[in-house]
PDB file of C-alpha atoms in Angstrom:
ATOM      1  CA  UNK R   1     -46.498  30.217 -97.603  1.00 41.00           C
ATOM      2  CA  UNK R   2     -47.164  30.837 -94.484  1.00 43.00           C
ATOM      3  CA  UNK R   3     -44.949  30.715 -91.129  1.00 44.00           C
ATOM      4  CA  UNK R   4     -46.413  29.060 -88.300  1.00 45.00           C
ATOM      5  CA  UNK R   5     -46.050  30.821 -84.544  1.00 46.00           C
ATOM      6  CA  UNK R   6     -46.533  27.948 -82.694  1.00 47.00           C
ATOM      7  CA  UNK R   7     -43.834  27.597 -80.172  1.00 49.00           C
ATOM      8  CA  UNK R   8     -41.087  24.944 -81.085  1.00 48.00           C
ATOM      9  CA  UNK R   9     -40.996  21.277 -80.181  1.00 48.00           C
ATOM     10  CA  UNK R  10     -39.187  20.842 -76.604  1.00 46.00           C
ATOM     11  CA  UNK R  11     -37.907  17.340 -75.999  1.00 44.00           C
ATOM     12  CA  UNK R  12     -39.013  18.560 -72.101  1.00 43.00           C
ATOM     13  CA  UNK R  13     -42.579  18.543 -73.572  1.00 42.00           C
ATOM     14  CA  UNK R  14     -42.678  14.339 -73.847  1.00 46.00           C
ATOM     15  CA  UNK R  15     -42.786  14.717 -70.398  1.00 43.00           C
ATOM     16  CA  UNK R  16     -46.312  13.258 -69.050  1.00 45.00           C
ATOM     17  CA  UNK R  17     -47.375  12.182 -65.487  1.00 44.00           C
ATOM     18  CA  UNK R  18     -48.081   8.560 -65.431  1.00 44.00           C
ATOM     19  CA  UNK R  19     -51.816   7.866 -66.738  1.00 43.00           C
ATOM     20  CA  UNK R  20     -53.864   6.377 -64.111  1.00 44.00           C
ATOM     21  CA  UNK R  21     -53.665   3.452 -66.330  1.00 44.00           C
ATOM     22  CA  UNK R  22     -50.263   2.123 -65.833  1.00 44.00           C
ATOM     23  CA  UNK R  23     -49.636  -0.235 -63.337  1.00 48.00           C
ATOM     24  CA  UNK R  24     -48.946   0.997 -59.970  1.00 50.00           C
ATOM     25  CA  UNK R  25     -46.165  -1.040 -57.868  1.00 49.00           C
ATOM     26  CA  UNK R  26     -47.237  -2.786 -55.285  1.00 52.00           C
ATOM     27  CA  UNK R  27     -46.599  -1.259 -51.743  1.00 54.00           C
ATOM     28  CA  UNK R  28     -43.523  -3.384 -49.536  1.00 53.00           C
ATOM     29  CA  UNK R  29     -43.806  -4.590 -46.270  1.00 55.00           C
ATOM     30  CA  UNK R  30     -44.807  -2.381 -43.380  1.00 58.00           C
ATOM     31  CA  UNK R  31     -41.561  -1.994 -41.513  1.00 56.00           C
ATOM     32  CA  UNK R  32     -41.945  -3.876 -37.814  1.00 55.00           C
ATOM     33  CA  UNK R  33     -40.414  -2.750 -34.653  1.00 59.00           C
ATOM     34  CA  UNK R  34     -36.416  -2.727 -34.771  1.00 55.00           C
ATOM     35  CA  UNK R  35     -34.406  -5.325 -32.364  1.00 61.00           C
ATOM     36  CA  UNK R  36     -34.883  -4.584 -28.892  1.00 64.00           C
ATOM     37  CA  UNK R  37     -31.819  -3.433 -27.388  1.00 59.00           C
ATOM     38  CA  UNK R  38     -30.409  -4.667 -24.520  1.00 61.00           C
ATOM     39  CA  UNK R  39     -28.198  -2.682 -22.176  1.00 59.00           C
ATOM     40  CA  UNK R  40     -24.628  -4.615 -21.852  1.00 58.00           C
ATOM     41  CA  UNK R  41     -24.093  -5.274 -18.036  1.00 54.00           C
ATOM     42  CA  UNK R  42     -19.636  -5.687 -17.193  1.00 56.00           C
ATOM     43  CA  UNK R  43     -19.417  -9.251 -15.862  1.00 55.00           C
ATOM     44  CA  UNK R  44     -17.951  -8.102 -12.885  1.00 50.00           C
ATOM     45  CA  UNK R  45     -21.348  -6.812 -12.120  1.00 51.00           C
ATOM     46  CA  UNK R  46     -22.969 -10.051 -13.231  1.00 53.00           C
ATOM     47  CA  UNK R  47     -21.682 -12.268 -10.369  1.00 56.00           C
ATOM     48  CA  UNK R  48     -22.736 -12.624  -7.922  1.00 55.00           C
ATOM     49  CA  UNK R  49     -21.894  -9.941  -4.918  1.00 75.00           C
ATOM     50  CA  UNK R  50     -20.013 -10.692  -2.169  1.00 73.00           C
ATOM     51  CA  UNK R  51     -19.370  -7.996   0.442  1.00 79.00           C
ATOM     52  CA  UNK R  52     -15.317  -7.431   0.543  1.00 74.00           C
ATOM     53  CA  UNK R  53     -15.083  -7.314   4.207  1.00 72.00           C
ATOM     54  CA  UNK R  54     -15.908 -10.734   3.942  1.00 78.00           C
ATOM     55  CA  UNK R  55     -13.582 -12.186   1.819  1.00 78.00           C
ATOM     56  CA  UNK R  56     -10.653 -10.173   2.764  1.00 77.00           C
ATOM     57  CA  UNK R  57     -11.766 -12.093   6.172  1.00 81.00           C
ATOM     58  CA  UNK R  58     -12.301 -15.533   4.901  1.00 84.00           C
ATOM     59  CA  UNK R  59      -9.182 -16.387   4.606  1.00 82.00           C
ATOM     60  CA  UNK R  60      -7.786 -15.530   7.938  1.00 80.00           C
ATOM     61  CA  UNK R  61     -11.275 -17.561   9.159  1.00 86.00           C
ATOM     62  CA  UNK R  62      -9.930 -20.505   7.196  1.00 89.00           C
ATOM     63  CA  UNK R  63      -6.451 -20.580   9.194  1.00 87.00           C
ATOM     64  CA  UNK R  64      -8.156 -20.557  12.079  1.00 86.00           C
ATOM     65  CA  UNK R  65     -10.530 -23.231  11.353  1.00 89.00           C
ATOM     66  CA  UNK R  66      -7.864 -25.312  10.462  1.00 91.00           C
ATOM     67  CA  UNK R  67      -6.296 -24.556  13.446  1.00 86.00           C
ATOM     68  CA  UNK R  68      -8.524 -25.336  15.736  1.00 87.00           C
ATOM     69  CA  UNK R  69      -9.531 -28.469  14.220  1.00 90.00           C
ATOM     70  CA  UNK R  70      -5.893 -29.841  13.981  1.00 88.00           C
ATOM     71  CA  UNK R  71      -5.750 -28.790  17.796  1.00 86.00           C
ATOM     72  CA  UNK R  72      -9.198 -31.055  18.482  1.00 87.00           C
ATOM     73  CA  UNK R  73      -7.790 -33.782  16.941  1.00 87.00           C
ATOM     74  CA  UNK R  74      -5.093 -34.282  18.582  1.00 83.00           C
ATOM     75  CA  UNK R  75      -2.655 -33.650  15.337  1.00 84.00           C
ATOM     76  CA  UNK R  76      -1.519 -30.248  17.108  1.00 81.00           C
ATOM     77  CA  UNK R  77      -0.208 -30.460  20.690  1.00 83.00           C
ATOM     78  CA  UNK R  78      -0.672 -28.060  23.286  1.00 79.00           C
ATOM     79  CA  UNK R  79       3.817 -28.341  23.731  1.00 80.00           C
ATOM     80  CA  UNK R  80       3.743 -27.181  20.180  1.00 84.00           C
ATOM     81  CA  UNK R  81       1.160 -25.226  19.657  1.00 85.00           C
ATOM     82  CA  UNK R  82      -1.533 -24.040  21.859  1.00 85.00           C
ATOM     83  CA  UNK R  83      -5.210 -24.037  20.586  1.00 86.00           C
ATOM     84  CA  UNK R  84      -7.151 -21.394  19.880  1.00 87.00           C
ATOM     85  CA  UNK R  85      -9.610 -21.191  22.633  1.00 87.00           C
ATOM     86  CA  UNK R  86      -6.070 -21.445  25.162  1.00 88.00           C
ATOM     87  CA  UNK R  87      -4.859 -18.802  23.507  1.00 88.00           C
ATOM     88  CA  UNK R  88      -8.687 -16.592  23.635  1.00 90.00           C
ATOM     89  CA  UNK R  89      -8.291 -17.379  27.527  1.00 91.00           C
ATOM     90  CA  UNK R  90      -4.770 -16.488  27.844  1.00 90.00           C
ATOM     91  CA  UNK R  91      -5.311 -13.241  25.923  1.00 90.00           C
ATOM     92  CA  UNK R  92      -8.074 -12.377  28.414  1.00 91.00           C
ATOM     93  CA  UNK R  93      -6.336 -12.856  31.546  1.00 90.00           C
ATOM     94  CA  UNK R  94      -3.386 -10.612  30.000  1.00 90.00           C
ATOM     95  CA  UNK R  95      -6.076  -7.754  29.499  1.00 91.00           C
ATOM     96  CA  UNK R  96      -8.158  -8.357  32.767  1.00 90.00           C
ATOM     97  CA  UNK R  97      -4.458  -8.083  34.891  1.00 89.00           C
ATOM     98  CA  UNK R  98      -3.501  -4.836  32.794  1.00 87.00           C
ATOM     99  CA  UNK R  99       0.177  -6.274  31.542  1.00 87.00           C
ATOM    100  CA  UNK R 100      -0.948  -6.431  27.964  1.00 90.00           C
ATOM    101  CA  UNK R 101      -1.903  -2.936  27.575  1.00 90.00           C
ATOM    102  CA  UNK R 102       1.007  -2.072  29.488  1.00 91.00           C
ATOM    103  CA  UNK R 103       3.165  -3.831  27.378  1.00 89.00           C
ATOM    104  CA  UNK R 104       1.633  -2.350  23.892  1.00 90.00           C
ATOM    105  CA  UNK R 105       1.718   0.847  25.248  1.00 90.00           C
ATOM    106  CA  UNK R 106       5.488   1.118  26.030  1.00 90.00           C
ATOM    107  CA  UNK R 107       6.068  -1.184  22.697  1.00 90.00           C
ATOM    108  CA  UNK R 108       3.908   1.469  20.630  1.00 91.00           C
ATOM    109  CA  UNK R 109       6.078   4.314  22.120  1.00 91.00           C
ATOM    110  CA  UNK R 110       9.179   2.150  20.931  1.00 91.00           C
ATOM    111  CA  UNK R 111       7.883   2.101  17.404  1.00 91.00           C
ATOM    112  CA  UNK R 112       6.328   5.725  17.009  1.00 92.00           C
ATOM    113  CA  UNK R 113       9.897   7.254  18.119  1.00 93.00           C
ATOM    114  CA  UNK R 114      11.729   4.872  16.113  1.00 92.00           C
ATOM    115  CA  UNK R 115      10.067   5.391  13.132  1.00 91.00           C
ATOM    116  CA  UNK R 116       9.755   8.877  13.410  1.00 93.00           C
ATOM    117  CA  UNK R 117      13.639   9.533  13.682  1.00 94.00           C
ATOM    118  CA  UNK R 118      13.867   7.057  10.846  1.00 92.00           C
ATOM    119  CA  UNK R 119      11.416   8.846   8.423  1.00 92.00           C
ATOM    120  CA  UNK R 120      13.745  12.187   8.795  1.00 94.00           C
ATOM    121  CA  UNK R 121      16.994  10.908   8.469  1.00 93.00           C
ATOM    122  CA  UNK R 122      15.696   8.403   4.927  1.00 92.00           C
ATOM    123  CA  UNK R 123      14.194  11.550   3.960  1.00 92.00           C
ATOM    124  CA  UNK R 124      16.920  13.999   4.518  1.00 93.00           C
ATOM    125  CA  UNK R 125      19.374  11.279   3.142  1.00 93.00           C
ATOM    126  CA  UNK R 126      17.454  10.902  -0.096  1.00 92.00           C
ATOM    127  CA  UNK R 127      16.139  14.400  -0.732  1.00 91.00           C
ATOM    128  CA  UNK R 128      19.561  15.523  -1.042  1.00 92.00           C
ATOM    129  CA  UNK R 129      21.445  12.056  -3.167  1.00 91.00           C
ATOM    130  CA  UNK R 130      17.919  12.285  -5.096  1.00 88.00           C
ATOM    131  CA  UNK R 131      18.379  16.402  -5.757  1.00 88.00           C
ATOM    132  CA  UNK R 132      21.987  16.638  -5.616  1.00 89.00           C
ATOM    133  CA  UNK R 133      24.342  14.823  -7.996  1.00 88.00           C
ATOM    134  CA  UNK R 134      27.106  15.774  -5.758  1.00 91.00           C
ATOM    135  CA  UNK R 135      25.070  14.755  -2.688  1.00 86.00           C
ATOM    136  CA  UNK R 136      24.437  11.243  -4.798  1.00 87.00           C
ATOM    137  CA  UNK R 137      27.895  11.101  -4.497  1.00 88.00           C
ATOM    138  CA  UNK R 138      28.739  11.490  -1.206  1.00 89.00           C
ATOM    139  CA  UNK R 139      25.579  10.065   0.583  1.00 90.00           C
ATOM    140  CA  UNK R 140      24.565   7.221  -2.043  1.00 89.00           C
ATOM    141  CA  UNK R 141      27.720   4.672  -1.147  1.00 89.00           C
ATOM    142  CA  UNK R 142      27.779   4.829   2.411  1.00 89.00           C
ATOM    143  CA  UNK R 143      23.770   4.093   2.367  1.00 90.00           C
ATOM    144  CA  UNK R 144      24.385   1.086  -0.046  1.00 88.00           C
ATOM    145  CA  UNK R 145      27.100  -0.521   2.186  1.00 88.00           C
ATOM    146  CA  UNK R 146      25.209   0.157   5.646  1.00 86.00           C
ATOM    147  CA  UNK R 147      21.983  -1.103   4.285  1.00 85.00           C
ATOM    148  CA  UNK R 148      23.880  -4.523   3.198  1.00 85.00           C
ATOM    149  CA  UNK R 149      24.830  -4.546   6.729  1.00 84.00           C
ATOM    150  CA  UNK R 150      21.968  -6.553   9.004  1.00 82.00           C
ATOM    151  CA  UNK R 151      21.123  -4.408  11.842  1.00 76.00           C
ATOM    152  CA  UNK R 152      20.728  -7.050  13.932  1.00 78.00           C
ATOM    153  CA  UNK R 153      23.873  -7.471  13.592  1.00 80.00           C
ATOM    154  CA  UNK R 154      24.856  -4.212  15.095  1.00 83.00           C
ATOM    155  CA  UNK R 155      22.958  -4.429  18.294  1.00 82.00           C
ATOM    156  CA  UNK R 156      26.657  -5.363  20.403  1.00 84.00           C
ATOM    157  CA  UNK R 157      27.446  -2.071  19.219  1.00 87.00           C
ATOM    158  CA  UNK R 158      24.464  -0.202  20.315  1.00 86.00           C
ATOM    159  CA  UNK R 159      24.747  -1.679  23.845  1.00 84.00           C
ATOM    160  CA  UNK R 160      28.621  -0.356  23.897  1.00 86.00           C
ATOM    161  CA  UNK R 161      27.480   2.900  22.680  1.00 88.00           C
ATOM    162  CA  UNK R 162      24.240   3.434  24.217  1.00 85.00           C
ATOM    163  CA  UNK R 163      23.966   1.651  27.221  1.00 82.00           C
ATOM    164  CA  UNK R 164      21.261  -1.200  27.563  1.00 80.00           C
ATOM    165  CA  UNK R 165      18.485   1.285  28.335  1.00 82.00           C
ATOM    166  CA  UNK R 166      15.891   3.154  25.705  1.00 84.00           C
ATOM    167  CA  UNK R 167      18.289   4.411  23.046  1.00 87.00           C
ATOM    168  CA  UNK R 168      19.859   1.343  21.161  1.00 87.00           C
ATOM    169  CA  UNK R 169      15.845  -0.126  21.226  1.00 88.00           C
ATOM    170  CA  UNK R 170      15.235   2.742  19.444  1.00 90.00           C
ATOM    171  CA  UNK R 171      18.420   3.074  17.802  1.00 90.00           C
ATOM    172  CA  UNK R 172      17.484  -0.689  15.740  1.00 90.00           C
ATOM    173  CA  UNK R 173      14.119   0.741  14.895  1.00 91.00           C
ATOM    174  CA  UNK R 174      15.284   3.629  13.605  1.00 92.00           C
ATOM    175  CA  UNK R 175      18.385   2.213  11.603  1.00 90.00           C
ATOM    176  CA  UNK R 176      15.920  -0.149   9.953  1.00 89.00           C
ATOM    177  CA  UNK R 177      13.063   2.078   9.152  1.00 91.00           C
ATOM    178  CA  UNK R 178      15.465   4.436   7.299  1.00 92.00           C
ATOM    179  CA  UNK R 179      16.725   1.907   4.217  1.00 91.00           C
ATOM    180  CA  UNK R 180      13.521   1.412   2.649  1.00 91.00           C
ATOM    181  CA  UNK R 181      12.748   4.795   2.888  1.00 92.00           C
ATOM    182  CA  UNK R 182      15.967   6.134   1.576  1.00 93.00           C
ATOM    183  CA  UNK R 183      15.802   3.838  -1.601  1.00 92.00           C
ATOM    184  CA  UNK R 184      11.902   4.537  -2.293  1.00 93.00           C
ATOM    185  CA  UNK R 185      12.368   8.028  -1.743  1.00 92.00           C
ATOM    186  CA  UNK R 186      15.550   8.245  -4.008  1.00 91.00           C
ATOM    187  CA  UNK R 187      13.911   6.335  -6.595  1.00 90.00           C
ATOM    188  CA  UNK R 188      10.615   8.543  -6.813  1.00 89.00           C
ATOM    189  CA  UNK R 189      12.793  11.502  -7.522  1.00 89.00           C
ATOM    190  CA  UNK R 190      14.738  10.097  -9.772  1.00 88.00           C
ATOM    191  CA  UNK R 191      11.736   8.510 -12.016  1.00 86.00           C
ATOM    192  CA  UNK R 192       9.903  11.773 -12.237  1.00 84.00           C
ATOM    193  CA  UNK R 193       9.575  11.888 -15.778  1.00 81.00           C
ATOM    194  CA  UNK R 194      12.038  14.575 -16.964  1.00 82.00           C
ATOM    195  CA  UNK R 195       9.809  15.893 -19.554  1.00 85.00           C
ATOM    196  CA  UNK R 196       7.795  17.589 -16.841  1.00 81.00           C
ATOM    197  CA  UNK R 197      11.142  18.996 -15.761  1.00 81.00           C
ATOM    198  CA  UNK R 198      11.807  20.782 -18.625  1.00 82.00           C
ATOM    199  CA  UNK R 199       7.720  22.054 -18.723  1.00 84.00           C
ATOM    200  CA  UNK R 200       8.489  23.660 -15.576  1.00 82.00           C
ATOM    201  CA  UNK R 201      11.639  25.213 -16.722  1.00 79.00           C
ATOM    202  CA  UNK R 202       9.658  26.658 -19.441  1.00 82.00           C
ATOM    203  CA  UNK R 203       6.846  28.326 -17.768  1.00 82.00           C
ATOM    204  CA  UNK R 204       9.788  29.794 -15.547  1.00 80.00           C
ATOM    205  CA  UNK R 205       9.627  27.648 -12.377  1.00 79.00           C
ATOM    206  CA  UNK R 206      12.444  28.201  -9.947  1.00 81.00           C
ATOM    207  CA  UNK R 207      14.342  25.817  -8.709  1.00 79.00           C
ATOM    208  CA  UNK R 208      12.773  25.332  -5.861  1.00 84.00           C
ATOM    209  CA  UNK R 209       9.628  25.755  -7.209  1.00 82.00           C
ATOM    210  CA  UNK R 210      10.613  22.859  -9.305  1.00 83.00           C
ATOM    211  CA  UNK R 211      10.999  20.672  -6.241  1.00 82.00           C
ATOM    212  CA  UNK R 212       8.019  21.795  -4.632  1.00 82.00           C
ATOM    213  CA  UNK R 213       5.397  21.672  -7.492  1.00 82.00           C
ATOM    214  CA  UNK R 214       7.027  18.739  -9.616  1.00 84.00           C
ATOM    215  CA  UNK R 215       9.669  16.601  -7.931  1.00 85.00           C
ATOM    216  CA  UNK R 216       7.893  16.099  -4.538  1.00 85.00           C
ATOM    217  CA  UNK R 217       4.366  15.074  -6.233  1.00 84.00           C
ATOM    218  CA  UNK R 218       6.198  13.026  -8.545  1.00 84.00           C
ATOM    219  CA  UNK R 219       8.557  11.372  -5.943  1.00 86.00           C
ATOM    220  CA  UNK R 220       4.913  10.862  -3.234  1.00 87.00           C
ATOM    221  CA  UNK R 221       3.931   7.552  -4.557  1.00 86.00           C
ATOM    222  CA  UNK R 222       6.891   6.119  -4.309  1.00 86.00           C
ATOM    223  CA  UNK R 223       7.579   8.133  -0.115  1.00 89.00           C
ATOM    224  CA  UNK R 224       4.121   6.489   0.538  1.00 89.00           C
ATOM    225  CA  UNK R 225       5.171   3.081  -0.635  1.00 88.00           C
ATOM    226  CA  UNK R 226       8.798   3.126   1.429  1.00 89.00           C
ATOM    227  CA  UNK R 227       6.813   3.960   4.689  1.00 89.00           C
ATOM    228  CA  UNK R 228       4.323   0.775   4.235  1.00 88.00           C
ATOM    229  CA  UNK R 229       8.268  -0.907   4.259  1.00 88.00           C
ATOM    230  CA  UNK R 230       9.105   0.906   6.526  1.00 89.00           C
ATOM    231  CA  UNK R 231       6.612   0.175   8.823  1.00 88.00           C
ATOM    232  CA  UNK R 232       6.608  -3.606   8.702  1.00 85.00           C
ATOM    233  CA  UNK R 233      10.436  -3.204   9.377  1.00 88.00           C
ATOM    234  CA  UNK R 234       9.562  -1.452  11.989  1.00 89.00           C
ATOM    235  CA  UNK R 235       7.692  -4.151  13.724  1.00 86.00           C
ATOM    236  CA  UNK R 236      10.423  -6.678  13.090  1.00 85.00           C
ATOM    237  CA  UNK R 237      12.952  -4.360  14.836  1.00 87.00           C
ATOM    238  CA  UNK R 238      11.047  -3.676  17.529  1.00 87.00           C
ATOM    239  CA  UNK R 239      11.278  -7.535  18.462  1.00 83.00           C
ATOM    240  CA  UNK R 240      14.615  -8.016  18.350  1.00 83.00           C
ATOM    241  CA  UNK R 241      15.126  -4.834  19.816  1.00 84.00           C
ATOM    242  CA  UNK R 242      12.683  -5.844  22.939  1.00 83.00           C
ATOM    243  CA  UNK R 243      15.118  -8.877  23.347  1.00 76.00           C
ATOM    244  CA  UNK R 244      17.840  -6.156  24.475  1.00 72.00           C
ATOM    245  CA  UNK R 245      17.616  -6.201  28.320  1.00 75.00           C
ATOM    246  CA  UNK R 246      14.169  -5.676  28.251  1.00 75.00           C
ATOM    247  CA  UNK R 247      11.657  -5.212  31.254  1.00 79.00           C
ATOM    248  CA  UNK R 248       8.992  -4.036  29.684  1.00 83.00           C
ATOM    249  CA  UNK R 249       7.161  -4.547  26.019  1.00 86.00           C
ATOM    250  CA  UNK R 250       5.820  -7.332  23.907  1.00 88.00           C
ATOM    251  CA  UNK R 251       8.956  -8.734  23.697  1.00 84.00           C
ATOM    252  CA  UNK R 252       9.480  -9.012  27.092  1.00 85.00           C
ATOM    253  CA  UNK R 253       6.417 -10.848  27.425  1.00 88.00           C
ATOM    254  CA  UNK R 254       7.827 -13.299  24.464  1.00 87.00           C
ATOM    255  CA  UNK R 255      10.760 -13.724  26.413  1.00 85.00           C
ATOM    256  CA  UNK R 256       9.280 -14.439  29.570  1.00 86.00           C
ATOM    257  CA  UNK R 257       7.282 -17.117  27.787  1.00 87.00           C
ATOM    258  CA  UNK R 258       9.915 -18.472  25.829  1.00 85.00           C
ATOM    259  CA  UNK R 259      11.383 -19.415  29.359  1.00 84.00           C
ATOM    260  CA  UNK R 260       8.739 -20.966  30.988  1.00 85.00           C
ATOM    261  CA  UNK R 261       7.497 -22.683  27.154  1.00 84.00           C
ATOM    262  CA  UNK R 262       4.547 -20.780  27.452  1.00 87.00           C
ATOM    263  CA  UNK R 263       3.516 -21.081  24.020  1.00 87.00           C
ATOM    264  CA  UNK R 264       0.327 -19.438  24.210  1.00 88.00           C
ATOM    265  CA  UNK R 265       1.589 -16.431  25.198  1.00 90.00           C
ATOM    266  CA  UNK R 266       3.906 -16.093  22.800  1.00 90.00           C
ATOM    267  CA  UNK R 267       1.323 -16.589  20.210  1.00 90.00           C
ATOM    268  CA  UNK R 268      -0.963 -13.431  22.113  1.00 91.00           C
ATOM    269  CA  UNK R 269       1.584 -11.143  21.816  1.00 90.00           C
ATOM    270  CA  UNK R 270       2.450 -12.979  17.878  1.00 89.00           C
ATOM    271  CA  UNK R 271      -1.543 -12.155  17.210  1.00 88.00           C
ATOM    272  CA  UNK R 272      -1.043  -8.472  18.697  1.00 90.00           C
ATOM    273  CA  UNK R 273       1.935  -7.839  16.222  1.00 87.00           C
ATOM    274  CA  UNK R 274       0.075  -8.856  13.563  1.00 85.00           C
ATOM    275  CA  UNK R 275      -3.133  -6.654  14.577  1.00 87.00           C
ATOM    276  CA  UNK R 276      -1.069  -3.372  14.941  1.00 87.00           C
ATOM    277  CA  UNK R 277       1.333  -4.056  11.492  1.00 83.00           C
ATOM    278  CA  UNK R 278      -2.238  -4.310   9.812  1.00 85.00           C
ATOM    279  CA  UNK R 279      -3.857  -1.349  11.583  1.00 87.00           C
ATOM    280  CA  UNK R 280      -0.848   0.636  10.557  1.00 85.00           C
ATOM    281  CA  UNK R 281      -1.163  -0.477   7.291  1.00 84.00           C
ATOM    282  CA  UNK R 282      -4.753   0.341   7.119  1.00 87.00           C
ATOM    283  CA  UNK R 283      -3.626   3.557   8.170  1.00 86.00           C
ATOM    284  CA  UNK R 284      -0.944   4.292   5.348  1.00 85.00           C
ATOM    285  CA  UNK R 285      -3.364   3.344   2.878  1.00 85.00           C
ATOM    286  CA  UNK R 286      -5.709   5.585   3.626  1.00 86.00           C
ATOM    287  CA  UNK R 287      -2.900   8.354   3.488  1.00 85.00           C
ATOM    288  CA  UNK R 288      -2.288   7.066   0.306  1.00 81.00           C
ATOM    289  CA  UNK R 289      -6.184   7.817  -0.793  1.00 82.00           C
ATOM    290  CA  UNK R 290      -5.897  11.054   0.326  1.00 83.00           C
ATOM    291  CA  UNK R 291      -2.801  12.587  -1.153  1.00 81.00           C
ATOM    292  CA  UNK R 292      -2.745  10.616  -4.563  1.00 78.00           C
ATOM    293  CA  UNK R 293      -6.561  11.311  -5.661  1.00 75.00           C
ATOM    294  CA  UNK R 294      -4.781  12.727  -8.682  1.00 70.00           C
ATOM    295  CA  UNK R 295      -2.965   9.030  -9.690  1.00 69.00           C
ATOM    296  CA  UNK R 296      -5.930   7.015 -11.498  1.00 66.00           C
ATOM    297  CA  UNK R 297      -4.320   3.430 -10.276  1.00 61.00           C
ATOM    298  CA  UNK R 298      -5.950   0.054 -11.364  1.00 49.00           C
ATOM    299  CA  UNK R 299      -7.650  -1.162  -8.804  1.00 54.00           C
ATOM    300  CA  UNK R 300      -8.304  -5.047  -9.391  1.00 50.00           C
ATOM    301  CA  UNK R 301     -11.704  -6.684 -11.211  1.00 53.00           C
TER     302      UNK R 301
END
């Protein structure tokens, strides 16, 4: 007998390459080029654009469009209204004389004073109801029934206590300037969210470092939206106010026309009103731009 050496069997050793015999699979499909892709455009962007300037003006060019056309029918009387190219005239005869200028000037003055007094006082009132809870209760009442109270309807009282000179003219402004400012103001502080509170608290925050670093910025939007009220109010004051023994203002000159029916006169010094509440406006908003960069706000599509 003899034993073989040969190395055993290994099933590994069934193993073979493929003989060149087999069949080979046929080779797919070259792969083509993928889908072309297409970069996705907002639709906003897709219409078509139209400068803003213009259409915040269309409309305003509308109105007067239809105005003058009702006025060149006929459908629009000079008694009632005068037309727009009266009223251009009339306008330009106020400037070349000098008595509109005057007149805006001393009417400006009126405003600025009125609504400066009125920014301190709201602001004083509702910095300490909005920090204080025992300032809430003392200051929050009285400002709830006066602000019910028309101010108009307090001019009779002005007169008696200031005479029929500058002070109750300014007096009206001021008295309605400081409402809307008060209750904006009171609100902000009150909405700041008190979780941000208590992360001042904890990173050891005074309390008037509190005020300064959290309540204030929290309470700004709100300020900044109270003195766009504030200013229109301002405006609508100023007229009645004007009313009061007046010799001198825009609402002198609306008086002076009311008496002779002057109607485009009244509807210069209407057109003026309008052209300083809006540049007043303008400038608020661009207050607003600066000092609350750090609120993202929605601003339309």
């Amino acid at each position: 007998m003899s034993i073989s050496h040969a190395p055993p069997h290994s099933p590994a050793s069934d193993i073979s390459p493929k003989s060149s015999s087999a069949p080979e699979s046929e080779p797919g499909p070259e792969p083509g080029p993928g889908p072309e892709l297409e970069a996705l455009v907002p639709s906003s962007s897709r219409r078509a654009r139209v400068p803003r300037w213009l259409r915040r003006t269309s409309g305003p060019l509308a109105l007067l469009a239809l105005w003058q056309t009702l006025s060149a029918t006929g459908a629009l009387t000079s008694d009632v209204l005068a037309s727009p190219g009266t009223v251009a005239r009339v306008a330009g005869d106020l400037i070349g004389n000098g008595s509109l200028q005057n007149a805006m000037g001393v009417s400006l003055q009126r405003v600025a004073l009125g609504l400066v007094f009125g920014t301190v006082v709201g602001t004083a009132l509702a910095l300490v109801s909005g920090l204080f809870r025992i300032g809430e209760d003392l200051v929050d009442a009285s400002v709830q029934m006066l602000r019910t109270v028309p101010f108009v309807g307090l001019i009779p009282l002005f007169i008696i206590w200031f005479g029929i000179g500058e002070a109750p003219k300014i007096a009206i402004i001021t008295l309605g300037v400081s409402f809307p400012l008060y209750l904006n103001v009171y609100a902000g502080i009150r909405g700041v969210d008190a979780q941000l509170i208590e992360a001042g608290e904890s990173l050891g925050l005074s309390r008037w470092g509190l005020v300064r670093h959290v309540i204030l910025p929290g309470a700004l939007p709100g300020a900044m939206t109270g003195l766009r009220y504030s200013l229109g109010i301002s405006w609508l004051a100023l007229v009645f106010a004007e009313q009061v023994n007046a010799d001198t203002g825009l609402g002198f000159l609306m008086v002076q026309a009311r008496d002779f029916l002057r109607t485009d006169v009244i509807v210069v010094c209407l057109v003026v009103y309008a052209f300083l509440g809006l540049t007043a406006d303008f400038v608020v908003r661009t207050l607003e731009r600066l000092l609350l960069q750090w609120r993202p706000t929605f601003t339309g599509r």
